[in-house]
CSV table of C-alpha atoms in Angstrom, one decimal:
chain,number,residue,atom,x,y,z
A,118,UNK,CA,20.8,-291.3,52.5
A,119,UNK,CA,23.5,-291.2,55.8
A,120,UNK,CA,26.9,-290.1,53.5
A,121,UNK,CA,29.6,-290.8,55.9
A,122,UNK,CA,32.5,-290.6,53.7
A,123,UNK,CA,32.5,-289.2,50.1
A,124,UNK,CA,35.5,-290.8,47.7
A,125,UNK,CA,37.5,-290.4,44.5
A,126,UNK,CA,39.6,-292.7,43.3
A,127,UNK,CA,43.0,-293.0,41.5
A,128,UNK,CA,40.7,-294.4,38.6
A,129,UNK,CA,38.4,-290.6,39.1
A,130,UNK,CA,35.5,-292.6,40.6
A,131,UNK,CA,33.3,-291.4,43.0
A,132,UNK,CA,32.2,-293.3,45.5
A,133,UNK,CA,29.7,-292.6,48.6
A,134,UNK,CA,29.6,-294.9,51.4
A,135,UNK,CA,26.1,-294.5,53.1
A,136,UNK,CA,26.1,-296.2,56.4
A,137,UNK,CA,22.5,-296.7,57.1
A,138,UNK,CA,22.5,-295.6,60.7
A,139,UNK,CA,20.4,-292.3,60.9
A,140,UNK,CA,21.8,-290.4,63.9
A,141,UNK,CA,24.9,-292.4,64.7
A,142,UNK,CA,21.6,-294.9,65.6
A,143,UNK,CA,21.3,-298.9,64.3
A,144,UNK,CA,21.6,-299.7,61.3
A,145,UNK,CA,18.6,-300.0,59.4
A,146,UNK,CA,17.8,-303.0,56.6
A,147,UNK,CA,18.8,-302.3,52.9
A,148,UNK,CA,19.9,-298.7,54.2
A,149,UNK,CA,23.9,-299.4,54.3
A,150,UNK,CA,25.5,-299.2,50.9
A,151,UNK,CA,28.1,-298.3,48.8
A,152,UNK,CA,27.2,-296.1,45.9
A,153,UNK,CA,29.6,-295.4,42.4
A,154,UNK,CA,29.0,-292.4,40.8
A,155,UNK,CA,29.9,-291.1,37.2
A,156,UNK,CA,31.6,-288.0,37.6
A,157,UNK,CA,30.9,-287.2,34.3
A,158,UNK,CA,26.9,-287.0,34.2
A,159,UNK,CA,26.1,-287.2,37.8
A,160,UNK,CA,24.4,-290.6,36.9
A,161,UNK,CA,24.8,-293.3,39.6
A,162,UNK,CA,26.4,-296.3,37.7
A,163,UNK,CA,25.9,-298.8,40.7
A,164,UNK,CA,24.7,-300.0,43.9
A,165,UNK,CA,26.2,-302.2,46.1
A,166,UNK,CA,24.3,-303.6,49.1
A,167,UNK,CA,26.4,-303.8,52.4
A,168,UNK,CA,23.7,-305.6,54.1
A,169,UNK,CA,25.7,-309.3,54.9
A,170,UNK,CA,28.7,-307.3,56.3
A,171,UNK,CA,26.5,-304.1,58.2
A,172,UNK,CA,25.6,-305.4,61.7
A,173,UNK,CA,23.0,-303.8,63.6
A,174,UNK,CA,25.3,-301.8,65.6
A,175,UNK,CA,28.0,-301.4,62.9
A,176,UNK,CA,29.0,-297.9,62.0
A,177,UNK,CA,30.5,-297.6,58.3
A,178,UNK,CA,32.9,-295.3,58.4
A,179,UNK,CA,35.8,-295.0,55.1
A,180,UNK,CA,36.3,-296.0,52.0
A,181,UNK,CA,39.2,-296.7,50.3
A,182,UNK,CA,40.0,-298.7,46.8
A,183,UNK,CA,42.5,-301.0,45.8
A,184,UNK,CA,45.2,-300.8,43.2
A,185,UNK,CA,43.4,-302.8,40.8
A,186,UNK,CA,40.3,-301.1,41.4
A,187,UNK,CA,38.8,-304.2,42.2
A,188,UNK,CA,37.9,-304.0,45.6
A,189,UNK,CA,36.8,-301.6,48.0
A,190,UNK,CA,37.8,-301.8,51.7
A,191,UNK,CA,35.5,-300.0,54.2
A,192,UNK,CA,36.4,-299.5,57.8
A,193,UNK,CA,33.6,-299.9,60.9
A,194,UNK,CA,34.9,-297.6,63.9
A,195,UNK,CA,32.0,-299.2,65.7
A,196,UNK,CA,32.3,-302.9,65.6
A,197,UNK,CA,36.0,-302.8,63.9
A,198,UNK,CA,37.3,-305.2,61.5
A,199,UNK,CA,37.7,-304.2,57.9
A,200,UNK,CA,35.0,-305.0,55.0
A,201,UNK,CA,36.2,-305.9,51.9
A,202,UNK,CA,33.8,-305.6,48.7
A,203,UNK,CA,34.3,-307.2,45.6
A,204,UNK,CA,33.5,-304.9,43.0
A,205,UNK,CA,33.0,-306.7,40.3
A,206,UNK,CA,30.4,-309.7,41.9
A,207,UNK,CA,29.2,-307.7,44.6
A,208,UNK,CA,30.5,-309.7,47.2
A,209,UNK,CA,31.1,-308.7,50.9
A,210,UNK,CA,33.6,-310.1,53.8
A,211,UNK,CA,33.8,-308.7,57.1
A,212,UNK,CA,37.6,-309.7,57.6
A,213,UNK,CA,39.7,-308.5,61.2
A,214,UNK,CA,36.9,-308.2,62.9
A,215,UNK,CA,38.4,-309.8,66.1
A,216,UNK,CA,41.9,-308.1,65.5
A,217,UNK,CA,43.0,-305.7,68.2
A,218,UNK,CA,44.7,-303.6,65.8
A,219,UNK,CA,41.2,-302.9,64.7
A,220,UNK,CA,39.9,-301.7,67.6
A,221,UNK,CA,40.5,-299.1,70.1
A,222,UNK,CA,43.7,-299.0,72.5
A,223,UNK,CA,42.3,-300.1,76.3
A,224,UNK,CA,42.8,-298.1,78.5
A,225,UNK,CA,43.6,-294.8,75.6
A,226,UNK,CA,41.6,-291.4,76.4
A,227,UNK,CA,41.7,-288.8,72.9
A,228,UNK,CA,42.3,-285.3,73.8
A,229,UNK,CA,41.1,-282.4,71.5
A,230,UNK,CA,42.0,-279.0,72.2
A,231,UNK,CA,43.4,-280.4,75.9
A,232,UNK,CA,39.9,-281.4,76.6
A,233,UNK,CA,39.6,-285.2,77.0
A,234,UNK,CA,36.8,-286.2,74.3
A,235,UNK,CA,34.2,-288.1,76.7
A,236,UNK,CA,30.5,-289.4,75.8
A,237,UNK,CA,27.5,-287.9,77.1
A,238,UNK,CA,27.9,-290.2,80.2
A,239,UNK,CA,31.3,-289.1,80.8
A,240,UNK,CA,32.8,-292.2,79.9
A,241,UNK,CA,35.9,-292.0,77.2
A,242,UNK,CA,34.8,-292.3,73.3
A,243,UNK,CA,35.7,-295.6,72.3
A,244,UNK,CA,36.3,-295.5,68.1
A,245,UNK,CA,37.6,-298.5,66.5
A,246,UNK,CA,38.8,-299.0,62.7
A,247,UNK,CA,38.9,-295.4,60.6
A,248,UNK,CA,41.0,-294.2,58.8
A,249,UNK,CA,42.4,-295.9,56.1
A,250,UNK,CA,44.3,-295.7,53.2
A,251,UNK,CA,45.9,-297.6,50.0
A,252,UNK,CA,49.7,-297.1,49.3
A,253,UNK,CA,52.4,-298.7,47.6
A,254,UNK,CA,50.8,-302.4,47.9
A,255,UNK,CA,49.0,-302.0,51.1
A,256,UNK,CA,46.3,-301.5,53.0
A,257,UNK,CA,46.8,-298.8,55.8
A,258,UNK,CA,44.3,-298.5,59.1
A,259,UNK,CA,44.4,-297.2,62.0
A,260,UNK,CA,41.6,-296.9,64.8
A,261,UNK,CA,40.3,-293.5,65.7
A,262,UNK,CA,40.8,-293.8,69.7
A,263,UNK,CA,44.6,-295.2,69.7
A,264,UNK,CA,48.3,-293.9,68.6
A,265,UNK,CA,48.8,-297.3,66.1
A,266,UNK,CA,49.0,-297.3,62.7
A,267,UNK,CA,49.4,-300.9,61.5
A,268,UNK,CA,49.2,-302.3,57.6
A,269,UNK,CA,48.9,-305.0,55.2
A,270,UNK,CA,49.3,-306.1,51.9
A,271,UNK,CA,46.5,-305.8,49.8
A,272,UNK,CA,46.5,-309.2,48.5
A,273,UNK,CA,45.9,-311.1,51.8
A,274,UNK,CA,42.7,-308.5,51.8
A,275,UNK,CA,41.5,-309.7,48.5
A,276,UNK,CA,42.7,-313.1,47.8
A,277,UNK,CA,39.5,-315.7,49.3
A,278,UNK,CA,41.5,-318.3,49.9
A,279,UNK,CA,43.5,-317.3,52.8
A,280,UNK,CA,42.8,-318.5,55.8
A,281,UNK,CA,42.0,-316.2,58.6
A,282,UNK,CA,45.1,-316.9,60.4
A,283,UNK,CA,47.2,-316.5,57.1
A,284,UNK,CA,45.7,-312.8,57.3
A,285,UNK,CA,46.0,-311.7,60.8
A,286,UNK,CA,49.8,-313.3,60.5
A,287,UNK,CA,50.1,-310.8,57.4
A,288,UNK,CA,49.3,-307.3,59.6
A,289,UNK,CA,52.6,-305.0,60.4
A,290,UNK,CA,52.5,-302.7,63.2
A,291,UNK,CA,53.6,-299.5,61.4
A,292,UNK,CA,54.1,-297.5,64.7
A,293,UNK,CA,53.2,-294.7,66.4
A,294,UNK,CA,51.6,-292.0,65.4
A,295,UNK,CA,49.0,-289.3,66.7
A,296,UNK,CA,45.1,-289.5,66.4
A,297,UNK,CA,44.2,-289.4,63.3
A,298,UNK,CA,40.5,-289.8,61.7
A,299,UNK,CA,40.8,-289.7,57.9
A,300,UNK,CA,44.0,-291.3,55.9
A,301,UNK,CA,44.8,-290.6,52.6
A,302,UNK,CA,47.1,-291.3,49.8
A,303,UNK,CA,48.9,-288.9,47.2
A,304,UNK,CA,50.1,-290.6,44.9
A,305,UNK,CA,50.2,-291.6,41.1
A,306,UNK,CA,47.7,-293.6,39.3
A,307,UNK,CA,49.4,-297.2,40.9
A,308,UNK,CA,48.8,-295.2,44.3
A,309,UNK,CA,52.7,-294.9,44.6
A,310,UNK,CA,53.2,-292.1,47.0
A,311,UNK,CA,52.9,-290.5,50.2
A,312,UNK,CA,50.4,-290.8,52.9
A,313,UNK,CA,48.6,-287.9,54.9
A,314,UNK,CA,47.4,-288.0,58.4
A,315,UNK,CA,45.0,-286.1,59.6
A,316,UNK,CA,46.1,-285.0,63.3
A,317,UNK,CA,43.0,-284.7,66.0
A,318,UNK,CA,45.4,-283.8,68.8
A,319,UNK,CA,47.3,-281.4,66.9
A,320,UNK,CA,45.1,-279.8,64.6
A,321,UNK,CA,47.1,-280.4,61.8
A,322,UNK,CA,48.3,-283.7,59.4
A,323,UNK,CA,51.2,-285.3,60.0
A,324,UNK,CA,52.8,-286.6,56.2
A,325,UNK,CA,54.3,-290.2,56.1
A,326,UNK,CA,57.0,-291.8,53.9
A,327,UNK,CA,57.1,-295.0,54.1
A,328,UNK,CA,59.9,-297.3,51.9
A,329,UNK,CA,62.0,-294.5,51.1
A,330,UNK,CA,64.4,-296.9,52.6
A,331,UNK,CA,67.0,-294.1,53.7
A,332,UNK,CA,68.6,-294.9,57.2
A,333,UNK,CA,70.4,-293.2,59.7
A,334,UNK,CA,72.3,-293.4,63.1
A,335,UNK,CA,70.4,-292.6,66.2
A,336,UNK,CA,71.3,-291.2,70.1
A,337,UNK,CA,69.0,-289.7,72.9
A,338,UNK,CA,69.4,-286.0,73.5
A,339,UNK,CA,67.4,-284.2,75.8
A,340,UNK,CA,65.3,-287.1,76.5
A,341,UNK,CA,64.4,-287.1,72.0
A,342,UNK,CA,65.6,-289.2,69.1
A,343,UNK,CA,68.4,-287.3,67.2
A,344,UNK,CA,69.1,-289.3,63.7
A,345,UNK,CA,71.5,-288.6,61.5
A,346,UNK,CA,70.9,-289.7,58.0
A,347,UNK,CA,73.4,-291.6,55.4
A,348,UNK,CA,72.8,-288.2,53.0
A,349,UNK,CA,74.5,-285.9,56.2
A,350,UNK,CA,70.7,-284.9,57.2
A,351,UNK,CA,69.6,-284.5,60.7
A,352,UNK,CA,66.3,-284.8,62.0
A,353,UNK,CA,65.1,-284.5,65.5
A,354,UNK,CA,62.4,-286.2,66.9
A,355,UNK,CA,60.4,-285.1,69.9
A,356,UNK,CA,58.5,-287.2,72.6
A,357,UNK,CA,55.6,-285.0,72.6
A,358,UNK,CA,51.6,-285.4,72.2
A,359,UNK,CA,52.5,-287.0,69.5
A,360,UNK,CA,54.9,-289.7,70.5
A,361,UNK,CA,57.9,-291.1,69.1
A,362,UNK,CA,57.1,-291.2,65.6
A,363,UNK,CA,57.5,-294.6,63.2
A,364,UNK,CA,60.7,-296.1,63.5
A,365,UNK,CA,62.2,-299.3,62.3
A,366,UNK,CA,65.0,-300.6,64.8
A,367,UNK,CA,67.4,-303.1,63.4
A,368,UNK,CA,70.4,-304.9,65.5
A,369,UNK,CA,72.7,-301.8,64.7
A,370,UNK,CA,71.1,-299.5,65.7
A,371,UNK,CA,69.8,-298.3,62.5
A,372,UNK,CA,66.4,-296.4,61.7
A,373,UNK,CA,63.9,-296.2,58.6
A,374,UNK,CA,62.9,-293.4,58.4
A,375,UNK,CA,59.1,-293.5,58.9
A,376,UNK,CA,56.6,-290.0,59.7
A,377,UNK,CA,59.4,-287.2,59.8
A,378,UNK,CA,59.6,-283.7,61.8
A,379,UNK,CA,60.8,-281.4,58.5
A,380,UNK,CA,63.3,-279.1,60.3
A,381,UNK,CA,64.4,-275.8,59.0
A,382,UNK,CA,67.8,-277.2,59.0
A,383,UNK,CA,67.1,-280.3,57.0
């Protein structure tokens, strides 16, 4: 068994996603699947065979489980798209898979510790669809190489009938962020709550609070966002490795607040 990415849920399931692909090699047949666990006497309930939506070169790479618990939707930072299982019949659909949200940026180069991370034949690493994450009615991704962190609602995931042009027209560009590799939500048992970043470049996470709806009045100062906040609260956000972080712009000149810097004197 190849466990990339081990899983409890808000329901405390545990779930292993094995990819199949021994040595970050092809995939191999009947190897890729997702496995539930009982926590409570280490018995495996059941397997699901990710066969029909595992390509040969696909790399499996997070789990994450709707509200409902219904579904599971697995990222592939190898051939990108996201895979959406239906839990109760077994069912697989590889959905996104020609997105460029799901994919790495062009042209985007990942630093860790200042050192550009590059392949064994010095090209750039190249990692599509990772980390991912459920929270407050949607589906949160974001590819590995790349600053974007886009979402959408869980029901145009799920819901068979859409068309694949009903879900593409359904993803939200989030905004910027920094690298991150694994998402994931803290939250309450409806997964109503906050979502953590990990932070490649930075060594750290970065925490997200999206829908909070609380806005503010913005300026440049020193080249960075200063925003003032209707509760008297400033923030100040730097242009750094990092970039500008998440921001909703409306026509006067009023921001959401998205992934905030917590200042001392906030």
């Amino acid at each position: 068994m190849n466990a990339q990415s081990v899983f409890i849920d808000h329901m405390e399931r545990l779930w292993v996603l094995d990819v199949g692909a021994a040595f970050l090699g092809n995939v191999t047949k009947k190897g890729p699947k997702l496995v539930l666990v009982d926590m409570e006497n280490d018995n495996v309930e059941r397997v699901y065979d990710l066969d029909d939506i595992a390509e040969t070169t696909s790399y499996l790479n997070d789990v994450r489980i709707s509200a409902d618990g219904n579904h599971a939707f697995i990222t592939d930072s190898n051939m990108g798209g996201i895979r959406v299982v239906d839990l109760i019949s077994g069912a697989g659909r590889v959905l996104l898979e020609d997105d460029p949200s799901t994919h790495a940026e062009p042209g985007f180069v990942t630093s860790v510790e200042g050192q550009p991370m590059l392949l064994a034949n010095d090209k750039p690493a190249a990692f599509a669809s990772d980390g991912i994450a459920v929270l407050n009615g949607y589906v949160y991704y974001h590819a590995c190489t790349g600053r974007t962190l886009y979402r959408i609602e869980e029901s145009l995931l799920t819901d068979t009938t859409k068309t694949k042009k009903e879900i593409q027209a359904g993803i939200e560009m989030v905004g910027l962020s920094g690298v991150p590799d694994g998402l994931v939500t803290a939250g309450d048992a409806s997964l109503q709550g906050t979502l953590y970043m990990t932070a490649i470049e930075k060594d750290g996470i970065a925490i997200s609070e999206y829908g909070n709806g609380e806005k503010g009045k913005w300026k440049i100062k020193d080249g960075n966002l200063e925003i003032t906040w209707e509760s008297g609260s400033t923030d100040y956000w730097f242009n750094g490795v990092m970039g500008f972080q998440r921001l909703f712009k409306d026509k006067n000149k009023s921001y959401t607040s998205g992934i905030r810097k917590l200042l001392n004197n906030r």
